[in-house]
């Protein structure tokens, strides 16, 4: 039975790494002693070791031990043996490239299907969608595919950002970008604002956190759903 | 001899499509009657016909006729025969996908090398770099490669945006994204602010427009260059 948290971000403005969601994670990881951390997304190019160190310090606050997947000789075995998994944010393309390179896509899908608790933030949440085609990241490496873990039957847009009506910049708004996605693709997209997450428990998918989320379906106007809404029928 | 304009944007805030650069284009296209337009980037999913219509209206102001490449049976022949070429903005991934699908990469490179005037805006400028790895666009389709036309020996970041120091959003700034690019790639990146363009004439590359540009080189702090600066040695 799936047991997954798909969080928009690791960090909300003005608080420390993972602090906003630590109470939730205490409950989520209550049967877990050691978390396998996948640092492949490397935000700002940080090394696997340094990223794992940062994550270890956050999880020490709730008495969890963290091991980086790069410390294992066989990353596939590390996933299979893991008590719980955390995939952190950074660059979604770098993350996806590394997952394919290490043959971890199916292994992760199987572990998640079998109930290994999985936490994703940002890039680690993007890969829970059908594809990474709604990432906000720069395509700094070329992955062998944009297909992702498909933990949920739709796409995720983390760090969802409402249009800045005062802006004179001619770049596209996030909403415009997601509408463009729907000119070429049909799956729904969940725009998760910072501080929001999806809790997946078996077949149940519930929006959590203080904010509403914005849902984009093909050929429909976008709409808001309140926190607590079940998104089980979205596909 | 190359004769290329690589413009950050088609439109600056508060003015019509291409208006800010029309005087320059009058000179640039002075020996041109008909411009071949490549509408593949399809901003907001606009059709090839509608996009070409919009571009025709803008170029009518300087008495140029526009033909869309989709009106030709053989797009490669259309490029070879073109008096001049304009590749408009939209989604860089959609554009790149279509260029590969229609076998236009080498054909465009040859035409540009042979001196066919080429104007790019936004996505049409991104593809003038070595790769599309510094696009700001959402990866809504999967192209067969991120390699681009390499008209210049560096990468372009159009719509370059300075950090918003007041923002509480935890998404990366443009500068952070380009620094991440340099964790995995070595070519320089030219951050072109809206209203700026690069004029390529043979081996000369000059920054034009009212603003400075921000240059990112591997393992160096980013720096500003003033309009009028020659960027011939950047590689």
mmCIF file of N, CA, C and O in Angstrom, chain A residues 11 13 42-45 90-91 93-94 132-146 157 159 161 167-172 174 176-178 180-181 183-185 194, chain B residues 11 13 42-45 90-91 93-94 132-146 157 159 161 167-172 174 176-178 180-181 183-185 194:
data_model
loop_
_atom_site.group_PDB
_atom_site.id
_atom_site.type_symbol
_atom_site.label_atom_id
_atom_site.label_comp_id
_atom_site.label_asym_id
_atom_site.label_seq_id
_atom_site.Cartn_x
_atom_site.Cartn_y
_atom_site.Cartn_z
ATOM 1 N N UNK A 11 11.403 23.886 2.171
ATOM 2 C CA UNK A 11 11.650 25.025 3.054
ATOM 3 C C UNK A 11 10.639 26.117 2.767
ATOM 4 O O UNK A 11 10.471 26.503 1.601
ATOM 5 N N UNK A 13 9.531 30.168 3.494
ATOM 6 C CA UNK A 13 10.246 31.406 3.787
ATOM 7 C C UNK A 13 10.295 31.678 5.296
ATOM 8 O O UNK A 13 9.275 31.629 5.976
ATOM 9 N N UNK A 42 20.959 17.552 -6.282
ATOM 10 C CA UNK A 42 22.089 18.471 -6.043
ATOM 11 C C UNK A 42 21.774 19.961 -6.237
ATOM 12 O O UNK A 42 22.325 20.600 -7.145
ATOM 13 N N UNK A 43 20.926 20.574 -5.387
ATOM 14 C CA UNK A 43 20.626 22.003 -5.543
ATOM 15 C C UNK A 43 21.910 22.846 -5.513
ATOM 16 O O UNK A 43 22.777 22.595 -4.665
ATOM 17 N N UNK A 44 22.028 23.769 -6.438
ATOM 18 C CA UNK A 44 23.225 24.608 -6.586
ATOM 19 C C UNK A 44 24.484 23.776 -6.763
ATOM 20 O O UNK A 44 25.582 24.245 -6.466
ATOM 21 N N UNK A 45 24.341 22.532 -7.240
ATOM 22 C CA UNK A 45 25.506 21.706 -7.504
ATOM 23 C C UNK A 45 26.176 21.152 -6.254
ATOM 24 O O UNK A 45 27.279 20.611 -6.322
ATOM 25 N N UNK A 90 16.193 20.159 -5.829
ATOM 26 C CA UNK A 90 17.362 20.549 -6.597
ATOM 27 C C UNK A 90 16.947 20.643 -8.047
ATOM 28 O O UNK A 90 15.903 21.196 -8.350
ATOM 29 N N UNK A 91 17.724 20.039 -8.922
ATOM 30 C CA UNK A 91 17.388 20.108 -10.335
ATOM 31 C C UNK A 91 16.753 18.785 -10.789
ATOM 32 O O UNK A 91 17.367 17.717 -10.692
ATOM 33 N N UNK A 93 16.103 17.631 -13.742
ATOM 34 C CA UNK A 93 16.769 16.968 -14.871
ATOM 35 C C UNK A 93 17.984 16.173 -14.384
ATOM 36 O O UNK A 93 18.221 15.047 -14.823
ATOM 37 N N UNK A 94 18.743 16.780 -13.484
ATOM 38 C CA UNK A 94 19.917 16.096 -12.920
ATOM 39 C C UNK A 94 19.453 14.860 -12.149
ATOM 40 O O UNK A 94 20.025 13.768 -12.287
ATOM 41 N N UNK A 132 8.238 14.506 -16.003
ATOM 42 C CA UNK A 132 8.826 15.727 -15.424
ATOM 43 C C UNK A 132 8.538 16.945 -16.303
ATOM 44 O O UNK A 132 9.192 17.973 -16.180
ATOM 45 N N UNK A 133 7.543 16.832 -17.174
ATOM 46 C CA UNK A 133 7.280 17.910 -18.143
ATOM 47 C C UNK A 133 6.702 19.179 -17.522
ATOM 48 O O UNK A 133 6.527 20.174 -18.224
ATOM 49 N N UNK A 134 6.363 19.134 -16.239
ATOM 50 C CA UNK A 134 5.870 20.360 -15.581
ATOM 51 C C UNK A 134 6.805 20.809 -14.462
ATOM 52 O O UNK A 134 6.396 21.484 -13.535
ATOM 53 N N UNK A 135 8.067 20.447 -14.565
ATOM 54 C CA UNK A 135 9.077 21.012 -13.666
ATOM 55 C C UNK A 135 9.313 22.478 -14.010
ATOM 56 O O UNK A 135 9.111 22.903 -15.148
ATOM 57 N N UNK A 136 9.780 23.233 -13.010
ATOM 58 C CA UNK A 136 10.176 24.628 -13.242
ATOM 59 C C UNK A 136 11.673 24.753 -13.506
ATOM 60 O O UNK A 136 12.176 25.865 -13.673
ATOM 61 N N UNK A 137 12.381 23.635 -13.510
ATOM 62 C CA UNK A 137 13.843 23.702 -13.511
ATOM 63 C C UNK A 137 14.428 23.914 -14.897
ATOM 64 O O UNK A 137 13.779 23.711 -15.915
ATOM 65 N N UNK A 138 15.672 24.341 -14.882
ATOM 66 C CA UNK A 138 16.419 24.548 -16.115
ATOM 67 C C UNK A 138 16.964 23.195 -16.575
ATOM 68 O O UNK A 138 17.463 22.426 -15.753
ATOM 69 N N UNK A 139 16.881 22.917 -17.893
ATOM 70 C CA UNK A 139 17.257 21.585 -18.387
ATOM 71 C C UNK A 139 18.763 21.417 -18.557
ATOM 72 O O UNK A 139 19.253 21.218 -19.660
ATOM 73 N N UNK A 140 19.504 21.472 -17.447
ATOM 74 C CA UNK A 140 20.964 21.579 -17.515
ATOM 75 C C UNK A 140 21.659 20.270 -17.878
ATOM 76 O O UNK A 140 22.831 20.287 -18.222
ATOM 77 N N UNK A 141 20.958 19.158 -17.794
ATOM 78 C CA UNK A 141 21.463 17.894 -18.368
ATOM 79 C C UNK A 141 20.323 17.229 -19.136
ATOM 80 O O UNK A 141 19.153 17.514 -18.885
ATOM 81 N N UNK A 142 20.689 16.348 -20.069
ATOM 82 C CA UNK A 142 19.704 15.697 -20.943
ATOM 83 C C UNK A 142 19.420 14.289 -20.427
ATOM 84 O O UNK A 142 20.257 13.392 -20.573
ATOM 85 N N UNK A 143 18.262 14.075 -19.818
ATOM 86 C CA UNK A 143 17.957 12.721 -19.332
ATOM 87 C C UNK A 143 17.461 11.843 -20.480
ATOM 88 O O UNK A 143 16.971 12.350 -21.484
ATOM 89 N N UNK A 144 17.569 10.505 -20.336
ATOM 90 C CA UNK A 144 17.146 9.614 -21.429
ATOM 91 C C UNK A 144 15.638 9.598 -21.648
ATOM 92 O O UNK A 144 15.174 9.052 -22.650
ATOM 93 N N UNK A 145 14.875 10.172 -20.755
ATOM 94 C CA UNK A 145 13.417 10.223 -20.900
ATOM 95 C C UNK A 145 12.884 11.273 -19.936
ATOM 96 O O UNK A 145 13.529 11.591 -18.928
ATOM 97 N N UNK A 146 11.693 11.805 -20.249
ATOM 98 C CA UNK A 146 11.006 12.679 -19.282
ATOM 99 C C UNK A 146 9.997 11.873 -18.449
ATOM 100 O O UNK A 146 9.316 12.436 -17.592
ATOM 101 N N UNK A 157 3.213 20.295 -10.361
ATOM 102 C CA UNK A 157 4.009 21.521 -10.483
ATOM 103 C C UNK A 157 4.283 22.044 -9.082
ATOM 104 O O UNK A 157 3.403 22.660 -8.465
ATOM 105 N N UNK A 159 6.247 24.360 -6.082
ATOM 106 C CA UNK A 159 6.511 25.818 -5.975
ATOM 107 C C UNK A 159 5.517 26.598 -6.830
ATOM 108 O O UNK A 159 5.898 27.590 -7.473
ATOM 109 N N UNK A 161 3.246 29.156 -8.334
ATOM 110 C CA UNK A 161 3.366 30.601 -8.120
ATOM 111 C C UNK A 161 2.235 31.305 -8.846
ATOM 112 O O UNK A 161 2.045 31.123 -10.043
ATOM 113 N N UNK A 167 4.040 42.803 -12.613
ATOM 114 C CA UNK A 167 5.310 42.598 -13.307
ATOM 115 C C UNK A 167 5.295 43.182 -14.716
ATOM 116 O O UNK A 167 4.312 43.089 -15.435
ATOM 117 N N UNK A 168 6.422 43.773 -15.098
ATOM 118 C CA UNK A 168 6.588 44.254 -16.478
ATOM 119 C C UNK A 168 7.439 43.280 -17.286
ATOM 120 O O UNK A 168 7.774 43.545 -18.441
ATOM 121 N N UNK A 169 7.809 42.189 -16.667
ATOM 122 C CA UNK A 169 8.619 41.189 -17.359
ATOM 123 C C UNK A 169 7.718 40.393 -18.296
ATOM 124 O O UNK A 169 6.607 40.024 -17.943
ATOM 125 N N UNK A 170 8.212 40.124 -19.508
ATOM 126 C CA UNK A 170 7.367 39.497 -20.525
ATOM 127 C C UNK A 170 7.491 37.967 -20.519
ATOM 128 O O UNK A 170 6.916 37.302 -21.370
ATOM 129 N N UNK A 171 8.224 37.405 -19.575
ATOM 130 C CA UNK A 171 8.261 35.944 -19.444
ATOM 131 C C UNK A 171 6.874 35.418 -19.103
ATOM 132 O O UNK A 171 6.033 36.141 -18.572
ATOM 133 N N UNK A 172 6.629 34.141 -19.408
ATOM 134 C CA UNK A 172 5.313 33.554 -19.164
ATOM 135 C C UNK A 172 5.042 33.376 -17.675
ATOM 136 O O UNK A 172 5.953 33.080 -16.909
ATOM 137 N N UNK A 174 3.350 31.117 -14.597
ATOM 138 C CA UNK A 174 3.284 29.675 -14.398
ATOM 139 C C UNK A 174 2.018 29.093 -15.035
ATOM 140 O O UNK A 174 2.046 28.046 -15.665
ATOM 141 N N UNK A 176 0.360 30.240 -17.598
ATOM 142 C CA UNK A 176 0.553 30.200 -19.052
ATOM 143 C C UNK A 176 1.381 28.985 -19.456
ATOM 144 O O UNK A 176 1.078 28.300 -20.439
ATOM 145 N N UNK A 177 2.406 28.697 -18.680
ATOM 146 C CA UNK A 177 3.275 27.547 -18.992
ATOM 147 C C UNK A 177 2.497 26.237 -18.902
ATOM 148 O O UNK A 177 2.660 25.353 -19.737
ATOM 149 N N UNK A 178 1.676 26.123 -17.874
ATOM 150 C CA UNK A 178 0.924 24.872 -17.702
ATOM 151 C C UNK A 178 -0.144 24.753 -18.792
ATOM 152 O O UNK A 178 -0.410 23.658 -19.293
ATOM 153 N N UNK A 180 0.289 25.833 -21.799
ATOM 154 C CA UNK A 180 1.080 25.368 -22.952
ATOM 155 C C UNK A 180 1.300 23.863 -22.884
ATOM 156 O O UNK A 180 1.219 23.167 -23.897
ATOM 157 N N UNK A 181 1.587 23.374 -21.670
ATOM 158 C CA UNK A 181 1.727 21.922 -21.474
ATOM 159 C C UNK A 181 0.490 21.208 -22.006
ATOM 160 O O UNK A 181 0.587 20.176 -22.679
ATOM 161 N N UNK A 183 -1.462 22.136 -24.362
ATOM 162 C CA UNK A 183 -1.568 22.152 -25.824
ATOM 163 C C UNK A 183 -0.956 20.882 -26.418
ATOM 164 O O UNK A 183 -1.231 20.539 -27.566
ATOM 165 N N UNK A 184 -0.116 20.213 -25.646
ATOM 166 C CA UNK A 184 0.625 19.066 -26.190
ATOM 167 C C UNK A 184 0.456 17.790 -25.357
ATOM 168 O O UNK A 184 0.961 16.748 -25.733
ATOM 169 N N UNK A 185 -0.224 17.887 -24.205
ATOM 170 C CA UNK A 185 -0.368 16.756 -23.291
ATOM 171 C C UNK A 185 -1.745 16.821 -22.630
ATOM 172 O O UNK A 185 -2.281 17.920 -22.417
ATOM 173 N N UNK A 194 3.849 26.553 -2.098
ATOM 174 C CA UNK A 194 4.840 26.259 -1.060
ATOM 175 C C UNK A 194 4.158 26.125 0.305
ATOM 176 O O UNK A 194 3.390 27.012 0.701
ATOM 177 N N UNK B 11 8.882 41.351 -27.651
ATOM 178 C CA UNK B 11 7.969 42.397 -27.202
ATOM 179 C C UNK B 11 8.474 42.970 -25.887
ATOM 180 O O UNK B 11 8.742 42.214 -24.954
ATOM 181 N N UNK B 13 7.587 45.513 -22.591
ATOM 182 C CA UNK B 13 6.370 45.922 -21.886
ATOM 183 C C UNK B 13 5.836 47.259 -22.408
ATOM 184 O O UNK B 13 6.583 48.223 -22.529
ATOM 185 N N UNK B 42 5.291 28.016 -31.183
ATOM 186 C CA UNK B 42 3.866 28.075 -30.826
ATOM 187 C C UNK B 42 3.566 28.588 -29.413
ATOM 188 O O UNK B 42 3.046 27.840 -28.555
ATOM 189 N N UNK B 43 3.835 29.873 -29.110
ATOM 190 C CA UNK B 43 3.530 30.385 -27.767
ATOM 191 C C UNK B 43 2.060 30.178 -27.417
ATOM 192 O O UNK B 43 1.182 30.427 -28.242
ATOM 193 N N UNK B 44 1.808 29.700 -26.201
ATOM 194 C CA UNK B 44 0.448 29.380 -25.726
ATOM 195 C C UNK B 44 -0.259 28.407 -26.658
ATOM 196 O O UNK B 44 -1.489 28.363 -26.688
ATOM 197 N N UNK B 45 0.501 27.620 -27.428
ATOM 198 C CA UNK B 45 -0.097 26.613 -28.296
ATOM 199 C C UNK B 45 -0.786 27.178 -29.531
ATOM 200 O O UNK B 45 -1.519 26.475 -30.228
ATOM 201 N N UNK B 90 8.270 31.306 -28.039
ATOM 202 C CA UNK B 90 7.271 30.322 -27.633
ATOM 203 C C UNK B 90 7.964 29.321 -26.740
ATOM 204 O O UNK B 90 8.726 29.714 -25.861
ATOM 205 N N UNK B 91 7.754 28.049 -26.999
ATOM 206 C CA UNK B 91 8.375 27.031 -26.163
ATOM 207 C C UNK B 91 9.592 26.423 -26.874
ATOM 208 O O UNK B 91 9.483 25.866 -27.965
ATOM 209 N N UNK B 93 11.384 23.821 -26.227
ATOM 210 C CA UNK B 93 11.360 22.361 -26.394
ATOM 211 C C UNK B 93 10.506 21.974 -27.604
ATOM 212 O O UNK B 93 10.875 21.098 -28.382
ATOM 213 N N UNK B 94 9.368 22.633 -27.740
ATOM 214 C CA UNK B 94 8.481 22.369 -28.884
ATOM 215 C C UNK B 94 9.203 22.754 -30.173
ATOM 216 O O UNK B 94 9.195 22.003 -31.161
ATOM 217 N N UNK B 132 20.133 24.053 -25.722
ATOM 218 C CA UNK B 132 18.965 24.739 -25.129
ATOM 219 C C UNK B 132 18.939 24.558 -23.607
ATOM 220 O O UNK B 132 17.899 24.777 -22.976
ATOM 221 N N UNK B 133 20.068 24.212 -23.028
ATOM 222 C CA UNK B 133 20.095 23.911 -21.590
ATOM 223 C C UNK B 133 19.903 25.130 -20.693
ATOM 224 O O UNK B 133 19.819 24.985 -19.473
ATOM 225 N N UNK B 134 19.908 26.329 -21.277
ATOM 226 C CA UNK B 134 19.668 27.520 -20.461
ATOM 227 C C UNK B 134 18.375 28.231 -20.867
ATOM 228 O O UNK B 134 18.220 29.426 -20.646
ATOM 229 N N UNK B 135 17.441 27.484 -21.429
ATOM 230 C CA UNK B 135 16.111 28.033 -21.662
ATOM 231 C C UNK B 135 15.367 28.191 -20.328
ATOM 232 O O UNK B 135 15.658 27.482 -19.368
ATOM 233 N N UNK B 136 14.408 29.089 -20.307
ATOM 234 C CA UNK B 136 13.538 29.249 -19.133
ATOM 235 C C UNK B 136 12.248 28.450 -19.277
ATOM 236 O O UNK B 136 11.386 28.521 -18.396
ATOM 237 N N UNK B 137 12.082 27.758 -20.388
ATOM 238 C CA UNK B 137 10.780 27.176 -20.704
ATOM 239 C C UNK B 137 10.533 25.862 -19.989
ATOM 240 O O UNK B 137 11.456 25.200 -19.519
ATOM 241 N N UNK B 138 9.263 25.501 -19.947
ATOM 242 C CA UNK B 138 8.834 24.246 -19.362
ATOM 243 C C UNK B 138 9.048 23.134 -20.408
ATOM 244 O O UNK B 138 8.717 23.330 -21.579
ATOM 245 N N UNK B 139 9.562 21.971 -19.984
ATOM 246 C CA UNK B 139 9.919 20.914 -20.947
ATOM 247 C C UNK B 139 8.706 20.076 -21.372
ATOM 248 O O UNK B 139 8.652 18.881 -21.126
ATOM 249 N N UNK B 140 7.764 20.716 -22.054
ATOM 250 C CA UNK B 140 6.453 20.094 -22.309
ATOM 251 C C UNK B 140 6.477 19.030 -23.401
ATOM 252 O O UNK B 140 5.526 18.271 -23.530
ATOM 253 N N UNK B 141 7.528 18.988 -24.197
ATOM 254 C CA UNK B 141 7.758 17.842 -25.097
ATOM 255 C C UNK B 141 9.231 17.430 -24.988
ATOM 256 O O UNK B 141 10.079 18.233 -24.584
ATOM 257 N N UNK B 142 9.513 16.172 -25.351
ATOM 258 C CA UNK B 142 10.867 15.622 -25.220
ATOM 259 C C UNK B 142 11.564 15.655 -26.576
ATOM 260 O O UNK B 142 11.241 14.847 -27.455
ATOM 261 N N UNK B 143 12.515 16.552 -26.764
ATOM 262 C CA UNK B 143 13.224 16.593 -28.050
ATOM 263 C C UNK B 143 14.306 15.522 -28.095
ATOM 264 O O UNK B 143 14.770 15.072 -27.043
ATOM 265 N N UNK B 144 14.731 15.120 -29.294
ATOM 266 C CA UNK B 144 15.739 14.061 -29.396
ATOM 267 C C UNK B 144 17.130 14.485 -28.923
ATOM 268 O O UNK B 144 18.015 13.644 -28.780
ATOM 269 N N UNK B 145 17.319 15.763 -28.691
ATOM 270 C CA UNK B 145 18.612 16.257 -28.202
ATOM 271 C C UNK B 145 18.400 17.671 -27.670
ATOM 272 O O UNK B 145 17.447 18.357 -28.053
ATOM 273 N N UNK B 146 19.293 18.094 -26.769
ATOM 274 C CA UNK B 146 19.287 19.509 -26.336
ATOM 275 C C UNK B 146 20.291 20.322 -27.163
ATOM 276 O O UNK B 146 20.431 21.528 -26.953
ATOM 277 N N UNK B 157 20.694 32.958 -22.391
ATOM 278 C CA UNK B 157 19.527 32.966 -21.513
ATOM 279 C C UNK B 157 18.712 34.222 -21.826
ATOM 280 O O UNK B 157 19.052 35.323 -21.391
ATOM 281 N N UNK B 159 15.275 36.758 -21.875
ATOM 282 C CA UNK B 159 14.413 37.267 -20.780
ATOM 283 C C UNK B 159 15.180 37.246 -19.458
ATOM 284 O O UNK B 159 14.602 36.929 -18.413
ATOM 285 N N UNK B 161 16.472 37.864 -16.019
ATOM 286 C CA UNK B 161 15.717 38.527 -14.956
ATOM 287 C C UNK B 161 16.597 38.641 -13.727
ATOM 288 O O UNK B 161 17.138 37.648 -13.236
ATOM 289 N N UNK B 167 11.209 38.966 -2.766
ATOM 290 C CA UNK B 167 10.359 37.783 -2.914
ATOM 291 C C UNK B 167 10.490 36.824 -1.738
ATOM 292 O O UNK B 167 11.581 36.613 -1.204
ATOM 293 N N UNK B 168 9.351 36.242 -1.332
ATOM 294 C CA UNK B 168 9.373 35.201 -0.299
ATOM 295 C C UNK B 168 9.243 33.820 -0.911
ATOM 296 O O UNK B 168 9.137 32.826 -0.215
ATOM 297 N N UNK B 169 9.210 33.777 -2.223
ATOM 298 C CA UNK B 169 9.088 32.500 -2.933
ATOM 299 C C UNK B 169 10.439 31.808 -2.897
ATOM 300 O O UNK B 169 11.469 32.431 -3.089
ATOM 301 N N UNK B 170 10.428 30.488 -2.658
ATOM 302 C CA UNK B 170 11.678 29.772 -2.476
ATOM 303 C C UNK B 170 12.208 29.172 -3.779
ATOM 304 O O UNK B 170 13.188 28.432 -3.771
ATOM 305 N N UNK B 171 11.559 29.435 -4.905
ATOM 306 C CA UNK B 171 12.097 28.990 -6.189
ATOM 307 C C UNK B 171 13.443 29.670 -6.442
ATOM 308 O O UNK B 171 13.733 30.728 -5.894
ATOM 309 N N UNK B 172 14.253 29.057 -7.293
ATOM 310 C CA UNK B 172 15.591 29.584 -7.555
ATOM 311 C C UNK B 172 15.524 30.872 -8.371
ATOM 312 O O UNK B 172 14.655 31.019 -9.235
ATOM 313 N N UNK B 174 17.164 33.322 -11.349
ATOM 314 C CA UNK B 174 17.775 32.987 -12.629
ATOM 315 C C UNK B 174 19.271 32.768 -12.463
ATOM 316 O O UNK B 174 19.843 31.834 -13.033
ATOM 317 N N UNK B 176 20.899 31.735 -9.836
ATOM 318 C CA UNK B 176 21.113 30.435 -9.196
ATOM 319 C C UNK B 176 20.998 29.315 -10.222
ATOM 320 O O UNK B 176 21.794 28.367 -10.232
ATOM 321 N N UNK B 177 20.012 29.432 -11.109
ATOM 322 C CA UNK B 177 19.814 28.388 -12.126
ATOM 323 C C UNK B 177 21.015 28.299 -13.061
ATOM 324 O O UNK B 177 21.460 27.209 -13.434
ATOM 325 N N UNK B 178 21.520 29.463 -13.465
ATOM 326 C CA UNK B 178 22.652 29.456 -14.397
ATOM 327 C C UNK B 178 23.911 28.945 -13.689
ATOM 328 O O UNK B 178 24.729 28.239 -14.289
ATOM 329 N N UNK B 180 23.848 26.662 -11.431
ATOM 330 C CA UNK B 180 23.643 25.202 -11.451
ATOM 331 C C UNK B 180 24.055 24.622 -12.797
ATOM 332 O O UNK B 180 24.683 23.553 -12.855
ATOM 333 N N UNK B 181 23.699 25.329 -13.866
ATOM 334 C CA UNK B 181 24.131 24.910 -15.210
ATOM 335 C C UNK B 181 25.650 24.719 -15.225
ATOM 336 O O UNK B 181 26.160 23.745 -15.783
ATOM 337 N N UNK B 183 27.544 23.911 -12.817
ATOM 338 C CA UNK B 183 28.014 22.743 -12.053
ATOM 339 C C UNK B 183 28.163 21.529 -12.964
ATOM 340 O O UNK B 183 28.839 20.559 -12.621
ATOM 341 N N UNK B 184 27.508 21.567 -14.133
ATOM 342 C CA UNK B 184 27.475 20.383 -15.004
ATOM 343 C C UNK B 184 27.934 20.688 -16.434
ATOM 344 O O UNK B 184 28.011 19.785 -17.256
ATOM 345 N N UNK B 185 28.208 21.951 -16.748
ATOM 346 C CA UNK B 185 28.572 22.366 -18.109
ATOM 347 C C UNK B 185 29.566 23.518 -18.011
ATOM 348 O O UNK B 185 29.511 24.306 -17.069
ATOM 349 N N UNK B 194 15.455 41.877 -21.396
ATOM 350 C CA UNK B 194 14.456 42.229 -22.413
ATOM 351 C C UNK B 194 14.764 43.594 -23.013
ATOM 352 O O UNK B 194 14.962 44.572 -22.288
#
